[in-house]
Amino acid sequence: MHEVYTIPGLMQRLEERGSRPALISVRGGVLDILSGEVLAKRSQALARQMQESGTKPGEPVALIAPNGFEWVMARFAIAAASAMAVPIDDAATDTDIQAILSGCKATRAICIVAKAKTLKAANPSLRVLALGDGPLPEGVARFEYPPCAIPSVS
């Protein structure tokens, strides 16, 4: 029989992994490892920030990020905040992004910094929370990562 996990249960299991790897990613020839504890802490912090900014249960939240740490963290956070994820391919055209946002009636989005401008242009009233470093367009908030030790292997 398969074990069924709730989001809080999954976060607990990730935290229990401690420094053991939960996600492994290769970016630009560099192997990055994210521990279960760091993934859980970041996901929970993002979920709290979403709730504190007014995200409601069942509310559609657009998610644009490449496959990797940010996408997984944001997807867990959206679920932990009891919102509904609306994943949008990070290679989607501006026209497609606008159509998806209009169709799902999302008023909030989580994205990588590189997509923040596109999202605000598609829907100026959209509340956008950006992940990562770099300049942000006006009206876009940045997720402040909680301090965590992240092992990296080259």
PDB file of C-alpha atoms in Angstrom:
ATOM      1  CA  MET A   1       0.000   0.000   0.000  1.00  0.00           C
ATOM      2  CA  HIS A   2       1.252   3.496  -0.850  1.00  0.00           C
ATOM      3  CA  GLU A   3       1.821   6.060   1.856  1.00  0.00           C
ATOM      4  CA  VAL A   4      -0.173   9.261   1.424  1.00  0.00           C
ATOM      5  CA  TYR A   5       1.374  12.552   2.524  1.00  0.00           C
ATOM      6  CA  THR A   6      -0.264  15.838   3.272  1.00  0.00           C
ATOM      7  CA  ILE A   7       1.755  18.986   2.541  1.00  0.00           C
ATOM      8  CA  PRO A   8       2.525  19.496   6.263  1.00  0.00           C
ATOM      9  CA  GLY A   9       3.535  15.833   6.450  1.00  0.00           C
ATOM     10  CA  LEU A  10       5.761  16.194   3.410  1.00  0.00           C
ATOM     11  CA  MET A  11       7.415  19.314   4.878  1.00  0.00           C
ATOM     12  CA  GLN A  12       8.053  17.391   8.096  1.00  0.00           C
ATOM     13  CA  ARG A  13       9.611  14.488   6.167  1.00  0.00           C
ATOM     14  CA  LEU A  14      11.824  16.917   4.252  1.00  0.00           C
ATOM     15  CA  GLU A  15      12.976  18.593   7.467  1.00  0.00           C
ATOM     16  CA  GLU A  16      13.748  15.174   8.919  1.00  0.00           C
ATOM     17  CA  ARG A  17      16.156  14.603   6.027  1.00  0.00           C
ATOM     18  CA  GLY A  18      18.324  17.312   7.554  1.00  0.00           C
ATOM     19  CA  SER A  19      21.361  17.975   5.399  1.00  0.00           C
ATOM     20  CA  ARG A  20      20.766  14.937   3.176  1.00  0.00           C
ATOM     21  CA  PRO A  21      20.001  15.873  -0.452  1.00  0.00           C
ATOM     22  CA  ALA A  22      16.406  16.385  -1.504  1.00  0.00           C
ATOM     23  CA  LEU A  23      17.028  17.992  -4.910  1.00  0.00           C
ATOM     24  CA  ILE A  24      20.013  17.893  -7.229  1.00  0.00           C
ATOM     25  CA  SER A  25      20.368  20.283 -10.145  1.00  0.00           C
ATOM     26  CA  VAL A  26      23.002  20.987 -12.776  1.00  0.00           C
ATOM     27  CA  ARG A  27      23.238  24.618 -13.859  1.00  0.00           C
ATOM     28  CA  GLY A  28      25.984  25.933 -16.090  1.00  0.00           C
ATOM     29  CA  GLY A  29      28.056  22.833 -15.479  1.00  0.00           C
ATOM     30  CA  VAL A  30      27.809  23.196 -11.684  1.00  0.00           C
ATOM     31  CA  LEU A  31      26.148  20.524  -9.575  1.00  0.00           C
ATOM     32  CA  ASP A  32      23.942  22.071  -6.883  1.00  0.00           C
ATOM     33  CA  ILE A  33      22.417  20.118  -4.042  1.00  0.00           C
ATOM     34  CA  LEU A  34      19.536  21.338  -1.894  1.00  0.00           C
ATOM     35  CA  SER A  35      18.950  19.542   1.388  1.00  0.00           C
ATOM     36  CA  GLY A  36      15.548  18.464   2.625  1.00  0.00           C
ATOM     37  CA  GLU A  37      15.775  20.852   5.553  1.00  0.00           C
ATOM     38  CA  VAL A  38      16.586  23.858   3.344  1.00  0.00           C
ATOM     39  CA  LEU A  39      13.829  22.986   0.854  1.00  0.00           C
ATOM     40  CA  ALA A  40      11.285  22.667   3.668  1.00  0.00           C
ATOM     41  CA  LYS A  41      12.357  25.928   5.367  1.00  0.00           C
ATOM     42  CA  ARG A  42      12.291  27.895   2.120  1.00  0.00           C
ATOM     43  CA  SER A  43       8.929  26.455   1.070  1.00  0.00           C
ATOM     44  CA  GLN A  44       7.385  27.182   4.469  1.00  0.00           C
ATOM     45  CA  ALA A  45       8.795  30.728   4.519  1.00  0.00           C
ATOM     46  CA  LEU A  46       7.393  31.412   1.047  1.00  0.00           C
ATOM     47  CA  ALA A  47       3.993  29.998   2.074  1.00  0.00           C
ATOM     48  CA  ARG A  48       3.986  32.298   5.130  1.00  0.00           C
ATOM     49  CA  GLN A  49       4.885  35.304   2.988  1.00  0.00           C
ATOM     50  CA  MET A  50       2.051  34.429   0.605  1.00  0.00           C
ATOM     51  CA  GLN A  51      -0.467  34.126   3.455  1.00  0.00           C
ATOM     52  CA  GLU A  52       0.749  37.329   5.126  1.00  0.00           C
ATOM     53  CA  SER A  53       0.284  39.179   1.833  1.00  0.00           C
ATOM     54  CA  GLY A  54      -3.326  38.009   1.642  1.00  0.00           C
ATOM     55  CA  THR A  55      -3.282  34.844  -0.469  1.00  0.00           C
ATOM     56  CA  LYS A  56      -6.558  33.030   0.184  1.00  0.00           C
ATOM     57  CA  PRO A  57      -7.260  29.273   0.189  1.00  0.00           C
ATOM     58  CA  GLY A  58      -8.192  28.098  -3.295  1.00  0.00           C
ATOM     59  CA  GLU A  59      -6.903  31.286  -4.936  1.00  0.00           C
ATOM     60  CA  PRO A  60      -5.167  30.663  -8.286  1.00  0.00           C
ATOM     61  CA  VAL A  61      -1.465  31.584  -8.201  1.00  0.00           C
ATOM     62  CA  ALA A  62       0.490  31.560 -11.458  1.00  0.00           C
ATOM     63  CA  LEU A  63       3.923  29.928 -11.278  1.00  0.00           C
ATOM     64  CA  ILE A  64       6.632  30.614 -13.852  1.00  0.00           C
ATOM     65  CA  ALA A  65      10.086  29.200 -13.235  1.00  0.00           C
ATOM     66  CA  PRO A  66      12.348  26.726 -14.995  1.00  0.00           C
ATOM     67  CA  ASN A  67      12.463  23.164 -13.721  1.00  0.00           C
ATOM     68  CA  GLY A  68      14.675  23.365 -10.665  1.00  0.00           C
ATOM     69  CA  PHE A  69      14.875  24.394  -7.031  1.00  0.00           C
ATOM     70  CA  GLU A  70      12.733  27.510  -7.417  1.00  0.00           C
ATOM     71  CA  TRP A  71       9.885  25.680  -9.158  1.00  0.00           C
ATOM     72  CA  VAL A  72       9.741  22.885  -6.588  1.00  0.00           C
ATOM     73  CA  MET A  73       9.970  25.310  -3.659  1.00  0.00           C
ATOM     74  CA  ALA A  74       7.247  27.559  -5.086  1.00  0.00           C
ATOM     75  CA  ARG A  75       4.979  24.614  -5.913  1.00  0.00           C
ATOM     76  CA  PHE A  76       5.254  23.284  -2.354  1.00  0.00           C
ATOM     77  CA  ALA A  77       4.673  26.787  -0.957  1.00  0.00           C
ATOM     78  CA  ILE A  78       1.541  27.346  -3.032  1.00  0.00           C
ATOM     79  CA  ALA A  79       0.108  24.057  -1.785  1.00  0.00           C
ATOM     80  CA  ALA A  80       1.139  24.808   1.813  1.00  0.00           C
ATOM     81  CA  ALA A  81      -0.661  28.161   1.541  1.00  0.00           C
ATOM     82  CA  SER A  82      -3.772  26.217   0.378  1.00  0.00           C
ATOM     83  CA  ALA A  83      -3.755  28.112  -2.911  1.00  0.00           C
ATOM     84  CA  MET A  84      -4.137  26.607  -6.383  1.00  0.00           C
ATOM     85  CA  ALA A  85      -1.019  26.470  -8.559  1.00  0.00           C
ATOM     86  CA  VAL A  86      -1.327  27.503 -12.194  1.00  0.00           C
ATOM     87  CA  PRO A  87       1.999  26.389 -13.686  1.00  0.00           C
ATOM     88  CA  ILE A  88       3.024  28.271 -16.830  1.00  0.00           C
ATOM     89  CA  ASP A  89       5.936  27.067 -18.944  1.00  0.00           C
ATOM     90  CA  ASP A  90       8.852  29.455 -18.536  1.00  0.00           C
ATOM     91  CA  ALA A  91       9.297  29.313 -22.330  1.00  0.00           C
ATOM     92  CA  ALA A  92       5.683  30.426 -22.963  1.00  0.00           C
ATOM     93  CA  THR A  93       5.210  33.449 -25.209  1.00  0.00           C
ATOM     94  CA  ASP A  94       3.934  36.724 -23.767  1.00  0.00           C
ATOM     95  CA  THR A  95       0.656  36.143 -25.628  1.00  0.00           C
ATOM     96  CA  ASP A  96       0.270  32.681 -24.084  1.00  0.00           C
ATOM     97  CA  ILE A  97       1.091  34.002 -20.606  1.00  0.00           C
ATOM     98  CA  GLN A  98      -1.525  36.742 -20.970  1.00  0.00           C
ATOM     99  CA  ALA A  99      -4.144  34.224 -22.158  1.00  0.00           C
ATOM    100  CA  ILE A 100      -3.432  31.821 -19.286  1.00  0.00           C
ATOM    101  CA  LEU A 101      -3.553  34.602 -16.674  1.00  0.00           C
ATOM    102  CA  SER A 102      -6.823  35.867 -18.103  1.00  0.00           C
ATOM    103  CA  GLY A 103      -8.325  32.389 -18.305  1.00  0.00           C
ATOM    104  CA  CYS A 104      -7.473  31.324 -14.762  1.00  0.00           C
ATOM    105  CA  LYS A 105      -8.252  34.755 -13.291  1.00  0.00           C
ATOM    106  CA  ALA A 106      -5.040  34.712 -11.235  1.00  0.00           C
ATOM    107  CA  THR A 107      -4.409  37.878  -9.259  1.00  0.00           C
ATOM    108  CA  ARG A 108      -1.081  36.619  -7.872  1.00  0.00           C
ATOM    109  CA  ALA A 109       2.024  35.041  -9.342  1.00  0.00           C
ATOM    110  CA  ILE A 110       5.365  33.632  -8.268  1.00  0.00           C
ATOM    111  CA  CYS A 111       8.159  33.772 -10.814  1.00  0.00           C
ATOM    112  CA  ILE A 112      11.881  34.037 -11.325  1.00  0.00           C
ATOM    113  CA  VAL A 113      13.142  37.618 -11.562  1.00  0.00           C
ATOM    114  CA  ALA A 114      13.633  37.304 -15.338  1.00  0.00           C
ATOM    115  CA  LYS A 115       9.863  36.794 -15.851  1.00  0.00           C
ATOM    116  CA  ALA A 116       8.607  39.530 -13.485  1.00  0.00           C
ATOM    117  CA  LYS A 117       8.515  42.242 -16.152  1.00  0.00           C
ATOM    118  CA  THR A 118       6.615  39.968 -18.561  1.00  0.00           C
ATOM    119  CA  LEU A 119       4.015  39.154 -15.904  1.00  0.00           C
ATOM    120  CA  LYS A 120       3.484  42.805 -14.925  1.00  0.00           C
ATOM    121  CA  ALA A 121       3.156  43.764 -18.603  1.00  0.00           C
ATOM    122  CA  ALA A 122       0.587  40.982 -19.136  1.00  0.00           C
ATOM    123  CA  ASN A 123      -1.442  42.102 -16.130  1.00  0.00           C
ATOM    124  CA  PRO A 124      -0.392  45.333 -14.363  1.00  0.00           C
ATOM    125  CA  SER A 125      -2.650  44.616 -11.367  1.00  0.00           C
ATOM    126  CA  LEU A 126      -1.088  41.172 -10.801  1.00  0.00           C
ATOM    127  CA  ARG A 127       0.653  40.834  -7.428  1.00  0.00           C
ATOM    128  CA  VAL A 128       4.011  39.321  -8.348  1.00  0.00           C
ATOM    129  CA  LEU A 129       6.479  37.724  -5.958  1.00  0.00           C
ATOM    130  CA  ALA A 130       9.899  37.158  -7.555  1.00  0.00           C
ATOM    131  CA  LEU A 131      12.496  34.520  -6.686  1.00  0.00           C
ATOM    132  CA  GLY A 132      16.191  35.218  -7.114  1.00  0.00           C
ATOM    133  CA  ASP A 133      18.527  38.148  -7.558  1.00  0.00           C
ATOM    134  CA  GLY A 134      18.482  41.037  -9.987  1.00  0.00           C
ATOM    135  CA  PRO A 135      16.594  44.266 -10.565  1.00  0.00           C
ATOM    136  CA  LEU A 136      12.820  44.134 -10.223  1.00  0.00           C
ATOM    137  CA  PRO A 137      10.188  46.146 -12.064  1.00  0.00           C
ATOM    138  CA  GLU A 138       8.123  48.518  -9.986  1.00  0.00           C
ATOM    139  CA  GLY A 139       5.346  46.831  -8.043  1.00  0.00           C
ATOM    140  CA  VAL A 140       7.098  43.456  -7.784  1.00  0.00           C
ATOM    141  CA  ALA A 141       8.045  42.056  -4.378  1.00  0.00           C
ATOM    142  CA  ARG A 142      11.029  39.785  -3.795  1.00  0.00           C
ATOM    143  CA  PHE A 143      10.952  36.615  -1.729  1.00  0.00           C
ATOM    144  CA  GLU A 144      13.640  36.935   0.926  1.00  0.00           C
ATOM    145  CA  TYR A 145      15.220  33.526   1.323  1.00  0.00           C
ATOM    146  CA  PRO A 146      15.646  32.496   4.980  1.00  0.00           C
ATOM    147  CA  PRO A 147      19.295  32.012   5.961  1.00  0.00           C
ATOM    148  CA  CYS A 148      20.290  28.379   5.371  1.00  0.00           C
ATOM    149  CA  ALA A 149      23.563  26.630   4.698  1.00  0.00           C
ATOM    150  CA  ILE A 150      23.441  25.187   1.185  1.00  0.00           C
ATOM    151  CA  PRO A 151      26.107  22.673   0.262  1.00  0.00           C
ATOM    152  CA  SER A 152      27.395  23.051  -3.296  1.00  0.00           C
ATOM    153  CA  VAL A 153      29.513  20.593  -5.241  1.00  0.00           C
ATOM    154  CA  SER A 154      31.434  21.533  -8.401  1.00  0.00           C
TER     155      SER A 154
END
